[in-house]
C-alpha positions as semicolon CSV with decimal commas, in nm:
position;residue;x (nm);y (nm);z (nm)
1;M;8,818;8,133;15,055
2;S;9,063;7,988;15,308
3;P;9,343;8,236;15,440
4;D;9,544;7,935;15,431
5;Q;9,504;7,851;15,110
6;P;9,844;7,889;14,867
7;M;9,806;8,087;14,590
8;T;9,990;8,092;14,262
9;R;10,041;8,394;13,980
10;A;9,753;8,369;13,613
11;V;9,749;8,541;13,337
12;Q;9,355;8,621;13,283
13;Y;9,145;8,810;13,082
14;D;8,757;8,953;13,164
15;R;8,727;8,985;12,778
16;Y;8,777;8,924;12,465
17;G;9,046;9,173;12,276
18;G;9,421;9,300;12,172
19;P;9,670;9,177;12,426
20;E;9,629;9,537;12,639
21;V;9,310;9,279;12,848
22;L;9,596;9,015;12,926
23;S;9,631;9,061;13,311
24;V;9,936;8,914;13,615
25;R;9,691;8,788;13,875
26;T;9,691;8,646;14,198
27;V;9,472;8,285;14,243
28;P;9,428;7,997;14,446
29;R;9,661;7,711;14,348
30;P;9,462;7,392;14,251
31;S;9,522;7,028;14,387
32;P;9,469;6,754;14,182
33;G;9,195;6,548;14,136
34;P;9,157;6,203;14,063
35;G;9,353;6,176;13,688
36;Q;9,458;6,468;13,728
37;V;9,884;6,578;13,803
38;L;9,984;6,879;13,957
39;I;10,237;7,115;13,768
40;R;10,471;7,368;13,853
41;V;10,515;7,522;13,544
42;H;10,899;7,669;13,447
43;A;10,818;7,810;13,073
44;S;10,465;7,789;12,909
45;S;10,462;7,959;12,490
46;V;10,270;8,117;12,231
47;N;10,097;8,010;11,971
48;S;9,858;8,139;11,786
49;I;9,594;7,917;11,853
50;D;9,663;8,120;12,249
51;V;9,628;8,490;11,973
52;K;9,291;8,373;11,797
53;I;9,147;8,212;12,167
54;R;9,274;8,563;12,392
55;S;9,094;8,790;12,073
56;G;8,765;8,639;12,025
57;G;8,846;8,427;11,658
58;M;8,688;8,151;11,880
59;R;8,436;8,159;12,042
60;L;8,221;8,007;12,021
61;M;8,401;7,762;12,067
62;T;8,494;7,885;12,418
63;G;8,192;8,109;12,495
64;R;8,185;8,395;12,700
65;R;8,244;8,274;13,075
66;F;8,518;8,497;13,246
67;P;8,742;8,547;13,307
68;K;8,969;8,307;13,131
69;S;9,389;8,225;13,132
70;T;9,583;8,143;12,837
71;G;9,863;7,972;12,699
72;L;9,837;7,589;12,547
73;D;10,179;7,417;12,643
74;F;10,373;7,423;12,913
75;A;10,720;7,249;13,054
76;G;10,793;7,176;13,431
77;E;10,803;6,979;13,721
78;V;10,579;6,729;13,863
79;V;10,443;6,838;14,239
80;E;10,190;6,595;14,295
81;L;9,948;6,324;14,186
82;G;9,561;6,254;14,150
83;S;9,492;5,916;14,235
84;E;9,452;5,723;13,870
85;V;9,784;5,849;13,748
86;T;10,015;5,640;13,663
87;G;10,344;5,676;13,489
88;L;10,429;5,995;13,573
89;M;10,647;6,062;13,918
90;V;10,624;6,333;14,120
91;G;10,974;6,568;14,070
92;E;10,995;6,459;13,687
93;H;11,031;6,703;13,411
94;V;10,708;6,747;13,247
95;W;10,596;6,799;12,869
96;G;10,249;6,933;12,741
97;I;9,966;6,971;12,640
98;L;9,699;7,166;12,818
99;G;9,380;7,045;12,528
100;D;9,083;7,195;12,652
101;V;9,012;7,587;12,498
102;S;8,709;7,694;12,716
103;G;8,876;7,595;13,009
104;R;9,016;7,842;13,306
105;T;9,327;7,767;13,310
106;G;9,534;7,805;13,125
107;A;9,917;7,746;13,081
108;A;10,085;8,116;13,097
109;C;9,995;8,012;13,510
110;D;10,257;7,939;13,823
111;Y;10,150;7,567;13,894
112;I;9,854;7,404;13,662
113;L;9,635;7,085;13,594
114;A;9,695;6,807;13,315
115;K;9,556;6,595;13,148
116;P;9,873;6,236;13,204
117;K;9,729;6,182;12,819
118;A;9,862;6,542;12,726
119;T;10,185;6,470;12,933
120;T;10,503;6,284;13,013
121;A;10,899;6,306;13,023
122;A;11,020;6,561;12,871
123;P;11,343;6,581;12,647
124;S;11,674;6,589;12,833
125;G;11,798;6,747;12,567
126;T;11,705;7,071;12,615
127;D;11,667;7,314;12,899
128;L;11,248;7,284;12,966
129;V;11,154;7,681;12,868
130;A;11,350;7,562;12,568
131;A;11,148;7,281;12,595
132;A;10,783;7,480;12,636
133;S;10,840;7,577;12,261
134;L;10,770;7,277;12,143
135;P;10,456;7,063;12,220
136;S;10,158;7,216;12,002
137;V;10,390;7,298;11,695
138;G;10,567;6,927;11,698
139;V;10,262;6,773;11,772
140;T;10,140;6,923;11,466
141;A;10,433;6,906;11,233
142;L;10,487;6,539;11,353
143;R;10,096;6,490;11,231
144;A;10,084;6,632;10,862
145;L;10,480;6,503;10,815
146;R;10,410;6,129;10,947
147;D;10,062;6,104;10,885
148;M;9,903;6,271;10,614
149;L;10,168;6,340;10,435
150;R;10,316;5,986;10,461
151;L;10,640;6,144;10,401
152;G;10,931;5,983;10,257
153;S;11,342;5,968;10,294
154;G;11,384;6,136;9,914
155;Q;11,026;6,290;9,869
156;R;11,060;6,711;9,756
157;L;10,840;6,874;10,138
158;L;10,790;7,284;10,008
159;V;10,696;7,425;10,323
160;V;10,538;7,756;10,300
161;G;10,503;8,000;10,604
162;A;10,838;7,787;10,682
163;S;10,998;8,020;11,008
164;G;10,736;8,004;11,245
165;G;10,676;7,754;11,505
166;V;10,569;7,426;11,312
167;G;10,729;7,525;10,961
168;S;11,074;7,579;11,159
169;T;10,951;7,182;11,327
170;A;10,850;7,084;11,005
171;I;11,245;7,214;10,818
172;Q;11,417;6,959;11,076
173;L;11,212;6,657;11,124
174;A;11,120;6,578;10,684
175;H;11,537;6,655;10,680
176;A;11,645;6,362;10,947
177;W;11,416;6,180;10,765
178;G;11,630;6,198;10,460
179;A;11,339;6,424;10,213
180;H;11,437;6,745;10,049
181;V;11,301;7,035;10,171
182;T;11,218;7,409;9,990
183;A;11,121;7,690;10,197
184;I;10,846;7,977;10,083
185;A;11,038;8,250;10,400
186;S;11,060;8,563;10,355
187;A;11,454;8,725;10,294
188;A;11,578;8,731;10,583
189;S;11,414;8,444;10,790
190;A;11,644;8,236;10,467
191;P;11,981;8,132;10,651
192;F;11,756;8,062;10,919
193;C;11,585;7,805;10,724
194;R;11,924;7,707;10,578
195;E;12,029;7,625;10,931
196;L;11,751;7,384;11,030
197;G;11,771;7,138;10,750
198;A;11,625;7,297;10,442
199;D;11,841;7,250;10,118
200;R;11,664;7,534;9,959
201;T;11,478;7,837;10,007
202;V;11,237;8,097;9,846
203;D;11,150;8,462;9,900
204;Y;10,727;8,510;9,873
205;A;10,783;8,849;9,778
206;T;10,997;8,777;9,453
207;T;10,922;8,449;9,352
208;P;10,484;8,403;9,288
209;P;10,361;7,969;9,311
210;N;10,234;8,007;9,052
211;A;10,700;8,003;8,928
212;L;10,739;7,675;9,110
213;E;10,743;7,380;8,888
214;R;10,508;7,143;8,926
215;E;10,813;6,898;9,120
216;F;10,678;6,898;9,498
217;D;10,583;6,529;9,635
218;A;10,402;6,661;9,947
219;I;10,338;7,016;10,068
220;L;10,310;7,115;10,419
221;D;10,091;7,467;10,426
222;C;10,135;7,704;10,754
223;D;10,016;7,989;10,597
224;G;9,689;7,964;10,391
225;S;9,669;8,216;10,214
226;L;9,756;8,173;9,888
227;L;9,648;7,752;9,906
228;R;9,542;7,695;9,509
229;A;9,839;7,824;9,399
230;Y;10,066;7,648;9,609
231;R;9,884;7,340;9,511
232;R;9,938;7,387;9,197
233;A;10,285;7,299;9,258
234;L;10,235;6,923;9,321
235;R;10,356;6,591;9,151
236;P;10,026;6,419;8,991
237;G;9,961;6,171;9,330
238;G;10,070;6,470;9,571
239;R;9,983;6,525;9,887
240;I;9,920;6,825;10,105
241;V;9,787;6,923;10,463
242;A;9,689;7,266;10,563
243;I;9,710;7,346;10,900
244;T;9,502;7,710;10,972
245;S;9,153;7,776;10,932
246;S;9,169;8,036;10,734
247;A;9,216;7,733;10,460
248;M;8,956;7,569;10,523
249;P;8,641;7,722;10,260
250;F;8,947;7,570;10,009
251;A;8,981;7,220;10,143
252;L;8,639;7,131;10,101
253;L;8,601;7,383;9,780
254;S;8,904;7,114;9,755
255;T;8,703;6,789;9,709
256;V;8,479;6,862;9,436
257;L;8,780;7,039;9,248
258;P;9,031;6,811;9,026
259;G;9,334;6,773;9,164
260;P;9,422;6,637;9,464
261;R;9,255;6,747;9,749
262;V;9,339;6,999;10,033
263;R;9,352;6,795;10,412
264;L;9,356;7,012;10,723
265;L;9,458;6,914;11,013
266;I;9,361;7,053;11,410
267;A;9,594;6,829;11,543
268;R;9,538;6,678;11,955
269;P;9,762;6,654;12,167
270;R;9,885;6,213;12,203
271;R;10,153;6,131;12,480
272;A;10,267;5,899;12,169
273;D;10,357;6,174;11,972
274;L;10,527;6,351;12,233
275;Q;10,740;6,093;12,373
276;T;10,847;6,037;11,964
277;L;10,877;6,494;11,924
278;A;11,169;6,364;12,309
279;E;11,320;6,072;12,109
280;H;11,354;6,332;11,798
281;V;11,487;6,574;12,026
282;D;11,715;6,378;12,278
283;K;11,912;6,185;11,962
284;G;12,012;6,619;11,772
285;D;11,754;6,585;11,538
286;L;11,462;6,849;11,695
287;H;11,567;7,163;11,841
288;P;11,399;7,458;12,006
289;T;11,359;7,744;11,779
290;I;11,290;8,036;12,008
291;E;11,230;8,381;11,872
292;H;11,218;8,582;12,231
293;V;11,230;8,486;12,620
294;Y;10,950;8,733;12,816
295;P;10,926;8,666;13,154
296;L;10,551;8,637;13,288
297;D;10,461;9,049;13,355
298;E;10,504;9,100;12,982
299;I;10,312;8,849;12,806
300;Q;10,105;9,123;12,659
301;D;10,432;9,195;12,423
302;A;10,421;8,833;12,390
303;H;10,110;8,855;12,228
304;R;10,137;9,138;12,056
305;A;10,475;9,027;11,867
306;A;10,268;8,679;11,754
307;E;10,054;8,886;11,657
308;T;10,277;9,004;11,354
309;G;10,294;8,706;11,209
310;H;10,646;8,705;11,087
311;A;10,875;8,462;11,362
312;R;11,190;8,274;11,295
313;G;11,029;7,992;11,556
314;K;10,823;8,098;11,916
315;R;10,786;8,344;12,173
316;V;10,860;8,163;12,528
317;I;10,725;8,301;12,840
318;R;10,926;8,207;13,157
319;L;10,790;8,211;13,512
320;V;11,102;8,034;13,671
C-alpha cells in the first residue's frame, strides 16, 4: 500500500454472526476501472438481505472469504468515471444498488465502485439521505406490482407485512395507480399505512387470514409466514407474489396444488426501474419512509433494529 494512497471508511466484518461483528475500518479508496463509476456515498440503508448475509444465512452464495462489507443501497455523488462509461457525469447526484452480494465492497462505505446499469440520476424531489432508503425496496415493489401481479386501476390488492420497506413502497405505488389497497399490519402501524394510501388496514394479531373474504385480485406477501393461508383470500384467477426466501418451499409446492401458483420474486437491479422510481418520487407519488437515520458508527444498532422484523419504513445510514 502506497503511503500516498487515499483512504476511506468502510464497514467490514471477519466472520458471520450478530451485529457485533460489524466494525468501521479505514481501507484504501478504490479507483474505477473500465465500466465502473466511483461514487462518494452520502447514505446507505439496511435491508433484510443485508442482515441475512451478515448472519451467514446466505453463506452458500457469499462464501467464506473475509473481510466482507455490507450494504446494497446507496445514494451519493459521482466522483470519477472509468473508461467506457456513458450516461453519467462527474458531480451528478445518483442512486442505485450494488448487485454483487459476495463482493468485498458494500454501500456502507464513503466511496464505492458501482456499475452504470444499476446506477442512475437520483430523484430531485428528495434529499440523498432519504433517497437511499428506496432503491432495493422500490425495485422489488415495482417489479412485483407491475410485472408479476399486473396490478391495474380498480383492482383490489392485499399487502401482507405492509409497514416494512417493500410493503410501504407498494402501498404508495398501488394507490397512485388507482388500486384499492388492504394492508396487513399491526394495530400500531395502521395509521402509518393509511397515511401512505391504504384504503383499509387489518390487524394481523386479531384477524386471522381465514377471516378475510375471497375478494382480492392480487396479493403481495412481504412476510411469508402464513403464505398458504393468505393465498385463500384470492378471487378465482387472482395472482400472488412473495418476496421472502422462507416462502420458497410453499411456492414450489403451489405448482402442484389446486389454486393459484405462488410466484417468488428476487428482483435484480435495472437502470430503467430506478429511473421509473425516480419519476414517481418527482411526481409526488412515492415518498421515502424512514424509521430512523443512524450515523455510520452506529450501524450495529441499525442491524439490531432490523433484526426485530418490525419497522415503519427503512433504517438509513448517513455517511455525509
